[in-house]
Coordinates of C-alpha atoms in Angstrom, one line a residue:
Chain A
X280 CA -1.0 27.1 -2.9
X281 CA -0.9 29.3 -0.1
X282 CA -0.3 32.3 -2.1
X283 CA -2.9 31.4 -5.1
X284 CA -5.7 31.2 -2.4
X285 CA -4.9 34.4 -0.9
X286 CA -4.6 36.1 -4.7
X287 CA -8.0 34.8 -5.7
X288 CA -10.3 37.3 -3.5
X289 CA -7.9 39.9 -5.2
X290 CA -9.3 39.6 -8.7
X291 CA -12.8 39.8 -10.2
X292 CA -15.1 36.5 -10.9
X293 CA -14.3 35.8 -13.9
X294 CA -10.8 36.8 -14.1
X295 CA -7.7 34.4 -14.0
X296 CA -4.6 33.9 -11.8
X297 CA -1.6 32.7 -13.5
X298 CA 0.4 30.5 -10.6
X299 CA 3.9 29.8 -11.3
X300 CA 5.0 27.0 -9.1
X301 CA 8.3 24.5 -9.5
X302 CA 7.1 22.4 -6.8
X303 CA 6.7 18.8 -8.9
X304 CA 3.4 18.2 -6.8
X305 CA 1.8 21.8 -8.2
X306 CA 0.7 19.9 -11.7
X307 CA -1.5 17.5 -9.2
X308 CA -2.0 20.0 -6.4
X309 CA -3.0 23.0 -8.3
X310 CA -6.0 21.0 -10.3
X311 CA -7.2 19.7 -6.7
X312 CA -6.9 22.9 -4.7
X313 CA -9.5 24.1 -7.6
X314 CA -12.0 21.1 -7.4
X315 CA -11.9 21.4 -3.3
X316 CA -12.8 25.5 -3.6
X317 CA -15.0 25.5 -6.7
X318 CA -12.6 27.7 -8.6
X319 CA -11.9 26.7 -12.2
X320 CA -8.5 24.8 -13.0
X321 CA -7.7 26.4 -17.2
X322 CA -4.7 25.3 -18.0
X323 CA -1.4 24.3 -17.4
X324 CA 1.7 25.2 -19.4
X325 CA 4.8 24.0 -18.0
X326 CA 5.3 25.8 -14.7
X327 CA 2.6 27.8 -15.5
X328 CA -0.9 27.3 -14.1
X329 CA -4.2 29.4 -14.7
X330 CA -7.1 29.3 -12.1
X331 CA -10.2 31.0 -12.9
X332 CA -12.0 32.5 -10.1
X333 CA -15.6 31.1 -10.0
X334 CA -16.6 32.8 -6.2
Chain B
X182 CA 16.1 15.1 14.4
X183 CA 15.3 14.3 18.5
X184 CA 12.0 15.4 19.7
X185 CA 11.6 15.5 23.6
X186 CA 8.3 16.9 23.9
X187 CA 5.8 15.4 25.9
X188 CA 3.3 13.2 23.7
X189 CA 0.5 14.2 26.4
X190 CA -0.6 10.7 26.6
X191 CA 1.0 7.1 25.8
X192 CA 2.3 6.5 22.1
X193 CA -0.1 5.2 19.4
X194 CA 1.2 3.7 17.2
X195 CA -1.0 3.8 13.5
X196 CA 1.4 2.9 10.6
X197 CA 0.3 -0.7 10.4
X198 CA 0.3 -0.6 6.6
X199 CA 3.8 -0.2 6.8
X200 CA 4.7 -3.1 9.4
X201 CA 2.0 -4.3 11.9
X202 CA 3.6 -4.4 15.7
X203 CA 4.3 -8.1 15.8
X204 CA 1.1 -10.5 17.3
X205 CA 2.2 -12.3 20.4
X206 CA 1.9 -15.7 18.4
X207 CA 4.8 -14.2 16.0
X208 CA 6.9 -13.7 19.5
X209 CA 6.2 -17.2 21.2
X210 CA 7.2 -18.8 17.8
X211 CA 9.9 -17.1 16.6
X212 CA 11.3 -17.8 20.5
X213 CA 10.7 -21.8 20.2
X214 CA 11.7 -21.8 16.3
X215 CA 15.4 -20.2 17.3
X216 CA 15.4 -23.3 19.6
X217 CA 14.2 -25.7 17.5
X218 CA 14.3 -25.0 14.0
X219 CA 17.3 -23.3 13.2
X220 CA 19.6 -25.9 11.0
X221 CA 19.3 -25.7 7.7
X222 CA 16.2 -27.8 6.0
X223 CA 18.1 -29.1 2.9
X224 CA 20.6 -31.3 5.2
X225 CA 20.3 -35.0 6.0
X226 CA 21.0 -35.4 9.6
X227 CA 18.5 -35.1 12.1
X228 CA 18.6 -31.5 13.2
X229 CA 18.0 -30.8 9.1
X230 CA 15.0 -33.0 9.2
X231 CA 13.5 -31.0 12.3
X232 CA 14.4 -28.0 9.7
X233 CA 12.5 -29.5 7.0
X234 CA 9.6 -30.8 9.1
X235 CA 9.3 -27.2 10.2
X236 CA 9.1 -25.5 6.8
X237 CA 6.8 -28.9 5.5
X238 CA 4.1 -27.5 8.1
X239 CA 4.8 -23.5 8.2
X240 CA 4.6 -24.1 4.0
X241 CA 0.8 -26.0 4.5
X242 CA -0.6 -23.2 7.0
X243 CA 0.1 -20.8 4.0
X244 CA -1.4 -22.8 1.3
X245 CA -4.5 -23.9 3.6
X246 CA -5.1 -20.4 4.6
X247 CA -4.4 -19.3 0.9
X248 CA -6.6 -22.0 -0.6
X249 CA -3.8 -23.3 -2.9
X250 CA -1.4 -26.7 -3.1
X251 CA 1.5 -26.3 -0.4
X252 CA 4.0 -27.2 -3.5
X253 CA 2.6 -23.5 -5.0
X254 CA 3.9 -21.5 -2.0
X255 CA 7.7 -20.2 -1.7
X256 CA 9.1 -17.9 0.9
X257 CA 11.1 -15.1 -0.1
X258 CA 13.2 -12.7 1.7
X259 CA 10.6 -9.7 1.8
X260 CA 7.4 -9.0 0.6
X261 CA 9.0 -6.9 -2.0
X262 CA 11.1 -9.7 -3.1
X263 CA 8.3 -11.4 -3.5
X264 CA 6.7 -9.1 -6.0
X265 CA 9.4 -8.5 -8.0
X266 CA 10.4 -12.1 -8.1
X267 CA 6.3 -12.6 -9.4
X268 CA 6.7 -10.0 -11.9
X269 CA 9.9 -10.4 -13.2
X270 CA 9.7 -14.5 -13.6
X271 CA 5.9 -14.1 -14.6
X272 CA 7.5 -12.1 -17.7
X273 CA 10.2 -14.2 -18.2
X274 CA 7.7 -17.2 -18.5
X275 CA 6.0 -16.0 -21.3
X276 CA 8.5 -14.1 -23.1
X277 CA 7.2 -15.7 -26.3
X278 CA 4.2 -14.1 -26.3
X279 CA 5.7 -10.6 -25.7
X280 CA 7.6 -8.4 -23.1
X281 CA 4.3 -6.2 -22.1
X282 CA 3.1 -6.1 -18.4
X283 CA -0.3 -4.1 -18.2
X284 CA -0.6 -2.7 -13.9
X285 CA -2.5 -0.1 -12.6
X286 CA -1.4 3.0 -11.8
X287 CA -1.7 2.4 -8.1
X288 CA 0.9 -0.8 -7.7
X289 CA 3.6 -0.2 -5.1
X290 CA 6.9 0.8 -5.8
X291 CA 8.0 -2.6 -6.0
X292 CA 6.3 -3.5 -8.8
X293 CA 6.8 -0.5 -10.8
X294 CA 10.6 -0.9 -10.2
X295 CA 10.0 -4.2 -12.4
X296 CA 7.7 -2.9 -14.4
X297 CA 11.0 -0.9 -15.4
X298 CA 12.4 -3.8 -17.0
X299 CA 9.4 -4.5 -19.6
X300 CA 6.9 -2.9 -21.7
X301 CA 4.8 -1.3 -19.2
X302 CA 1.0 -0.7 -20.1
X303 CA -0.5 1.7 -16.9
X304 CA -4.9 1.3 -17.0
X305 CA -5.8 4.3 -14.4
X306 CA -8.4 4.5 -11.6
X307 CA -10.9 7.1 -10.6
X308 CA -11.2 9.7 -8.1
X309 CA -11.4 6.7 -5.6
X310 CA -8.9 5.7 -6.5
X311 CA -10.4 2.4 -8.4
X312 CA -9.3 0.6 -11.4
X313 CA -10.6 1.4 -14.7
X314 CA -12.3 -2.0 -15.5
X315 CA -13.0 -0.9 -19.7
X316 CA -9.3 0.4 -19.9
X317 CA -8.1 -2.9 -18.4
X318 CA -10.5 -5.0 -20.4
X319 CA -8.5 -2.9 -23.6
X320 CA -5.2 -3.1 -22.1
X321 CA -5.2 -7.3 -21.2
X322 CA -6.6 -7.9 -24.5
X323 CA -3.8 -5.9 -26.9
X324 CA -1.3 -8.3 -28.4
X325 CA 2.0 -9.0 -27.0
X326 CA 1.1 -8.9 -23.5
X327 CA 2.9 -11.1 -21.0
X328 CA 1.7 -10.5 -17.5
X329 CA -1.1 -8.2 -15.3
X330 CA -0.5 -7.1 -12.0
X331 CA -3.2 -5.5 -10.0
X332 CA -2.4 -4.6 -5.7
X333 CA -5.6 -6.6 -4.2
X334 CA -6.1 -3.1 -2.3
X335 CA -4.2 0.4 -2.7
X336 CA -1.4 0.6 0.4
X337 CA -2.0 4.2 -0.1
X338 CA -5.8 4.7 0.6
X339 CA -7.4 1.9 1.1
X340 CA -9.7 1.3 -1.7
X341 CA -10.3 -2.3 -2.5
X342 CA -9.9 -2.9 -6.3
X343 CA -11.9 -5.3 -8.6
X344 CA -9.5 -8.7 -8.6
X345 CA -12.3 -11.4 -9.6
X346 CA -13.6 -8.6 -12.2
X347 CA -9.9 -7.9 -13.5
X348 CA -9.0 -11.8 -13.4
X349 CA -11.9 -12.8 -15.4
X350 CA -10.8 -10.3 -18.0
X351 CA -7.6 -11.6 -18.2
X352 CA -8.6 -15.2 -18.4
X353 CA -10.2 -14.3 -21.3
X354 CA -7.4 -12.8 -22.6
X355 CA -5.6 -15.7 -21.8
X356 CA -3.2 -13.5 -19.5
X357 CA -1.7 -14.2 -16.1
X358 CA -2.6 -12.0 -13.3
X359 CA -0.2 -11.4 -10.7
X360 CA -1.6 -10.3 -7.5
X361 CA 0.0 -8.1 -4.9
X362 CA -2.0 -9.1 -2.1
X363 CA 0.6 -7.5 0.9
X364 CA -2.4 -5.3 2.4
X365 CA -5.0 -8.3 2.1
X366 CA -3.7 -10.9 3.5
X367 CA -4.3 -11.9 7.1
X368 CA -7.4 -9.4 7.2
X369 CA -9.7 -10.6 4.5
X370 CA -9.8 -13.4 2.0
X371 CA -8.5 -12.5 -1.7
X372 CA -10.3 -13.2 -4.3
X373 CA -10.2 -15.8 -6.7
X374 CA -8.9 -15.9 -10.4
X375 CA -5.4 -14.9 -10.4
X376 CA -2.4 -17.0 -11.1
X377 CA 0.2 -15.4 -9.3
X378 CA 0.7 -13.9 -5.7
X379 CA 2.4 -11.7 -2.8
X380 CA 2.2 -11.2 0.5
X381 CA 4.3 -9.9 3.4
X382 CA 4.8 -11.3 6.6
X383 CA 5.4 -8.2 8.5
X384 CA 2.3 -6.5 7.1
X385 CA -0.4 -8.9 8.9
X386 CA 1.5 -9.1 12.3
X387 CA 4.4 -11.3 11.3
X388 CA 8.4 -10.8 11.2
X389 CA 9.8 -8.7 9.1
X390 CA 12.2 -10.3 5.9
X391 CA 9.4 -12.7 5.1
X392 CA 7.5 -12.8 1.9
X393 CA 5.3 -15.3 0.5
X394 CA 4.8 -16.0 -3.2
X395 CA 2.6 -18.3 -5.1
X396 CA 2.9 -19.9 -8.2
X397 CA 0.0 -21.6 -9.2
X398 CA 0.1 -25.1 -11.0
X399 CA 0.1 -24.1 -14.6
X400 CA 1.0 -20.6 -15.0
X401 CA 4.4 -20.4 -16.7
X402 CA 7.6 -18.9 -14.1
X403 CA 11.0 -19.0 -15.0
X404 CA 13.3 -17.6 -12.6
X405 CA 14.7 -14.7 -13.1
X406 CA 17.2 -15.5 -10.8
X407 CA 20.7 -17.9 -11.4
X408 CA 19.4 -21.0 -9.6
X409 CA 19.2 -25.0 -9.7
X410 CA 15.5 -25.2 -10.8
X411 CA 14.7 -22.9 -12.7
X412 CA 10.4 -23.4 -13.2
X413 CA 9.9 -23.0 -9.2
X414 CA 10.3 -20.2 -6.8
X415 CA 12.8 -20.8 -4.1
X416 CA 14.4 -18.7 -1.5
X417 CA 17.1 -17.1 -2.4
X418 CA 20.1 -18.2 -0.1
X419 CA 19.6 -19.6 3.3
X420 CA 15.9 -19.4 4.4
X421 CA 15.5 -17.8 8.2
X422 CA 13.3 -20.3 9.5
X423 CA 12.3 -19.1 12.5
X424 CA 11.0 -16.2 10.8
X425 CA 8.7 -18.4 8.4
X426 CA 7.7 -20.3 11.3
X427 CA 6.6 -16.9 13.4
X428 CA 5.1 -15.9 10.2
X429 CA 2.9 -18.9 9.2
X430 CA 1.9 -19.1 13.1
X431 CA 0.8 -15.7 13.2
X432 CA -1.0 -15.8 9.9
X433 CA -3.0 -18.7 11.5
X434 CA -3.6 -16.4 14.5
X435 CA -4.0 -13.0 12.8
X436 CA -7.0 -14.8 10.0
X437 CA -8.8 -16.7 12.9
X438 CA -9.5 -13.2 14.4
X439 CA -9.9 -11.3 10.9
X440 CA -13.4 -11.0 10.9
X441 CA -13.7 -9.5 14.2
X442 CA -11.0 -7.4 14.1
X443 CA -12.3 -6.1 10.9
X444 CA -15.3 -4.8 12.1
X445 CA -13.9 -3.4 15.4
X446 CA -10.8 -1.0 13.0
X447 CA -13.6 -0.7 10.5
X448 CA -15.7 1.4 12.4
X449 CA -12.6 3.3 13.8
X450 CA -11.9 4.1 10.3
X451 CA -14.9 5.4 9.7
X452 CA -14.8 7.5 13.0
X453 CA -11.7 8.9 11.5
X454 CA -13.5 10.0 8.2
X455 CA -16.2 11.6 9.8
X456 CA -14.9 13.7 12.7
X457 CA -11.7 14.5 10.6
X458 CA -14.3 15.7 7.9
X459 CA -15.7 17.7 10.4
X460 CA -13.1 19.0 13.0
X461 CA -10.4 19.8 10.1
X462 CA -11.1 22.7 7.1
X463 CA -10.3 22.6 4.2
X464 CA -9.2 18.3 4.1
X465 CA -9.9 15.7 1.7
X466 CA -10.5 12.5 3.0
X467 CA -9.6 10.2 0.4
X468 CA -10.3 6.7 -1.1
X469 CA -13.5 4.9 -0.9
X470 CA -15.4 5.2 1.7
X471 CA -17.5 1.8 1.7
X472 CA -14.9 -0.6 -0.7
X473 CA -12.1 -0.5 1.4
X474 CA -10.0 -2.2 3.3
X475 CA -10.8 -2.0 7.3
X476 CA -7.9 -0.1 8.9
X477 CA -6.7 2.6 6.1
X478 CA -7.7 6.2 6.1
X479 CA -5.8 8.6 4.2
X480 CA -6.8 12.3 4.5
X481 CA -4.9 15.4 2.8
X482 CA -4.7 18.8 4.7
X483 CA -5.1 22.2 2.4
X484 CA -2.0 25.0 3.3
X485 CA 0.2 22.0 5.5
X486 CA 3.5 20.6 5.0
X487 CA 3.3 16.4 5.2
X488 CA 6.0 16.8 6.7
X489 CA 5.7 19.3 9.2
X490 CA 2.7 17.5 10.1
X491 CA 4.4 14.0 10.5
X492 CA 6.8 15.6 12.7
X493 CA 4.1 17.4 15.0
X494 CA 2.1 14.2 15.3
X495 CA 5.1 12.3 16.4
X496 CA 5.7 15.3 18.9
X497 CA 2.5 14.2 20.1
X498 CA 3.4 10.4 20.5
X499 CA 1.3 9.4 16.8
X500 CA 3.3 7.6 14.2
X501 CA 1.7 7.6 10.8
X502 CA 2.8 8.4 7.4
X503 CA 2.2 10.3 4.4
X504 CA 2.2 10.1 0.7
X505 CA 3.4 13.9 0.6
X506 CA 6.2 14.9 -1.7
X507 CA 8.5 16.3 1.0
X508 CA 8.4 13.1 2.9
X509 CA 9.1 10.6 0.1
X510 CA 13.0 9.5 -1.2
X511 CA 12.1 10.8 -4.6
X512 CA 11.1 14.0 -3.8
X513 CA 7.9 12.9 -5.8
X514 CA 4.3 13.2 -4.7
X515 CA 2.6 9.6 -4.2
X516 CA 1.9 8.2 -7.4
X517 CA -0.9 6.7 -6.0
X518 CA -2.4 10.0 -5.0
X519 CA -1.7 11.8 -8.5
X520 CA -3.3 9.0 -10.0
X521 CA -6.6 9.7 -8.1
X522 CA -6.2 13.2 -9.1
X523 CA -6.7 14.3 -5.4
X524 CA -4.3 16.3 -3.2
X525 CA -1.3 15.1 -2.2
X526 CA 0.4 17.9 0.0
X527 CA -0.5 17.9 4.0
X528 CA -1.4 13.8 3.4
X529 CA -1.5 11.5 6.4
X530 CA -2.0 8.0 6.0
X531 CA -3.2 6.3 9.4
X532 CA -3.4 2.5 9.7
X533 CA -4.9 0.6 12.7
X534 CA -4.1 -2.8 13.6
X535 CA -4.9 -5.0 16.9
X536 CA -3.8 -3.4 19.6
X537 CA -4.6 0.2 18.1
X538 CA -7.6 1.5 21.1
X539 CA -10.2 3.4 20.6
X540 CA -8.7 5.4 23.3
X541 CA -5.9 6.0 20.6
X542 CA -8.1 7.2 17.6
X543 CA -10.2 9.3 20.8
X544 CA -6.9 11.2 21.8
X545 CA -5.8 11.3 17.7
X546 CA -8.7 13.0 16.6
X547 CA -8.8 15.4 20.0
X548 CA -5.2 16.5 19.0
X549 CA -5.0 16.9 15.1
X550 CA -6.9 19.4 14.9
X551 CA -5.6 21.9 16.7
X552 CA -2.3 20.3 15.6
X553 CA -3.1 21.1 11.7
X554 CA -4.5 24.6 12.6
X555 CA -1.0 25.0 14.9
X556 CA 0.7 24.4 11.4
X557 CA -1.4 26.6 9.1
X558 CA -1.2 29.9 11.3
X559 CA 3.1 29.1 11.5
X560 CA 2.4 29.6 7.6
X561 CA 0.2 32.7 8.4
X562 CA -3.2 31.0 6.7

């Protein structure tokens, strides 16, 4: 989580961060980091997560 | 692990949800009842009859302060006993009809242990944290289904669910609700419509290893338990009188001041949600704000370990909990919080009860947030 929010300013509006987390709480966590900092939640593939950046 | 720090000010503390500090009236009984009332109830002689005279009346203060018959009321050995004895004979009762048990996705872990055993339908709640009344009015109405369990309030977060809404669904489903009422009772009345119930002794100010579970007239239970009658809840074992005595007593004491006390934590709670809105960045204070019960406030922290945070709270002489992954047995974020959909890492659950100051939430919400901010720059946020 920590590492996903400081990636985020790295990469253009628009663009997407693929977070790969085996923390069991990342599949709930991950989704709510994203509605709490207006960035889009995509998708989730396994341990795989994509966050758009919206700001 | 030992922590000698100084708490900078006396201990508070707020984990009532997990055992309220025992009212004096829980004290002075238990004292007389280890006197008085500690032969066994089911013997003839004298000292027996005191037993049984004892358990007649602790049995009626329950019912009256319930609203239900004193012959519907049995005392179990926990809360949690309780519950699983409701669930688990509620199916057993109706095993004609099917082996499905529709709960919400917010039951304690009690029930979903014994939801285990059966066909288990989950209806969700919203971001709240709120039962899905349609998906329940599906759920209760599919064939084959045995038994519905809804928690009168989540333990987790507060938010008071629908009961008379979800009861009048399944009475026209013709399905018995079980009600976990363990947060609810002593501190506001439950509402009406269900057919089974549990509470917990040491949750409203009472002794721990008390339970209380109804049966109303009616509603099929079989026990699901090897025992002499099989259609009516009894303890399991030898009952620890004294304890129902404290517990019934305190009940009495803890619902006479209810309403007060409600108001008094409820505004506390809502000083908590405000200034921890305020004082703390990046939080989520979570469950309802307005239908909730009047001394829960769960918040999650952004970048904080729940565990880490439990820890530097105690440090500081607070003792809450939290529904955080690291600081569960399983290893598993709360249910209850994944449910809602909200976060579950850097959660604190803080629960007030009667002796809980406002000098104690004052000095709380002066210290977390420097305590949280302590925490995030230790992760280098």
């Amino acid at each position: 989580m920590i590492r996903l929010a400081r990636a985020i300013p790295g990469v253009a509006v628009g663009e997407i961060v693929r977070v790969l987390a085996d923390d069991p709480a990342a599949a709930n966590d991950i989704p709510a980091w994203c509605r709490m900092k207006g960035q889009e939640f995509v998708a989730a593939d396994g341990q795989a997560f994509d966050v758009r950046r919206l700001s | 692990m030992d922590y000698t720090g100084d708490p900078a000010g006396a201990p508070a503390y707020l984990d009532a949800a997990t055992a309220a500090p025992p009212h004096p009236v829980t004290r002075e009984a238990l004292l007389a009842a280890l006197a008085d009332g500690w032969a066994d109830p089911s013997r003839l002689y004298a000292a027996g009859r005191r037993g049984q005279q004892l358990h007649e009346a602790a049995t009626a203060v329950v019912a009256e302060i319930l609203g239900v018959r004193a012959d519907e009321v049995s005392f179990q050995p926990s809360g949690t006993a309780a519950a699983q004895a409701a669930v688990l004979g509620g199916l057993r009762g109706r095993e004609r009809v099917g082996r499905v048990l529709v709960h919400s996705a917010i039951e304690h872990s009690a029930v979903l242990h014994a939801a285990r055993t059966a066909e288990a339908v989950e209806v969700g709640v919203d971001r709240l944290g709120r039962l899905d009344l349609d998906a329940w009015a599906t759920a209760v109405r599919a064939g084959g289904v045995a038994l519905a369990g809804l928690i009168s309030a989540s333990h987790e977060v507060g938010t008071v669910q629908p009961v008379a809404a979800a009861a009048e669904l399944c009475a026209e489903a013709g399905v018995p609700l079980f009600v976990d009422a363990a947060q609810t009772v002593g501190r506001a009345p439950v509402p009406p419509g269900w057919s089974l119930l549990s509470a917990s002794a040491h949750k409203w100010g009472g002794p721990a290893g008390v339970g209380v579970l109804v049966v109303r007239k009616g509603v099929r239970w079989l026990s699901p338990y090897p025992q002499d009658d099989l259609y009516r809840p009894r303890h399991p074992g030898a009952l620890s009188l004294p304890a129902v005595v404290a517990a019934a007593a305190s009940l009495r004491a803890v619902t006479a001041e209810a309403r007060s006390e409600a108001v008094r934590l409820s505004a506390l709670v809502d000083r908590i949600r405000e200034r921890v809105a305020a004082t703390v960045p990046d939080v989520e204070i979570v469950g309802d704000p307005v239908e909730r019960l009047p001394h829960l406030v769960t918040f999650s922290c952004l970048y904080v370990d729940g565990e880490a945070l439990l820890h530097a709270l105690d440090r500081h002489g607070f003792a809450v909990s939290s529904g955080s992954s690291c600081t569960s047995s399983t290893l598993r974020p709360s249910h209850v919080l994944e449910a809602m959909g909200v976060l579950s890492h850097g959660n604190v659950r803080v629960s007030l009860h009667r002796d809980t100051t406002e000098a104690d939430v004052e000095r709380f919400l002066t210290v977390l947030p420097g305590v949280v901010a302590a925490i995030r720059k230790e992760a280098g946020i």
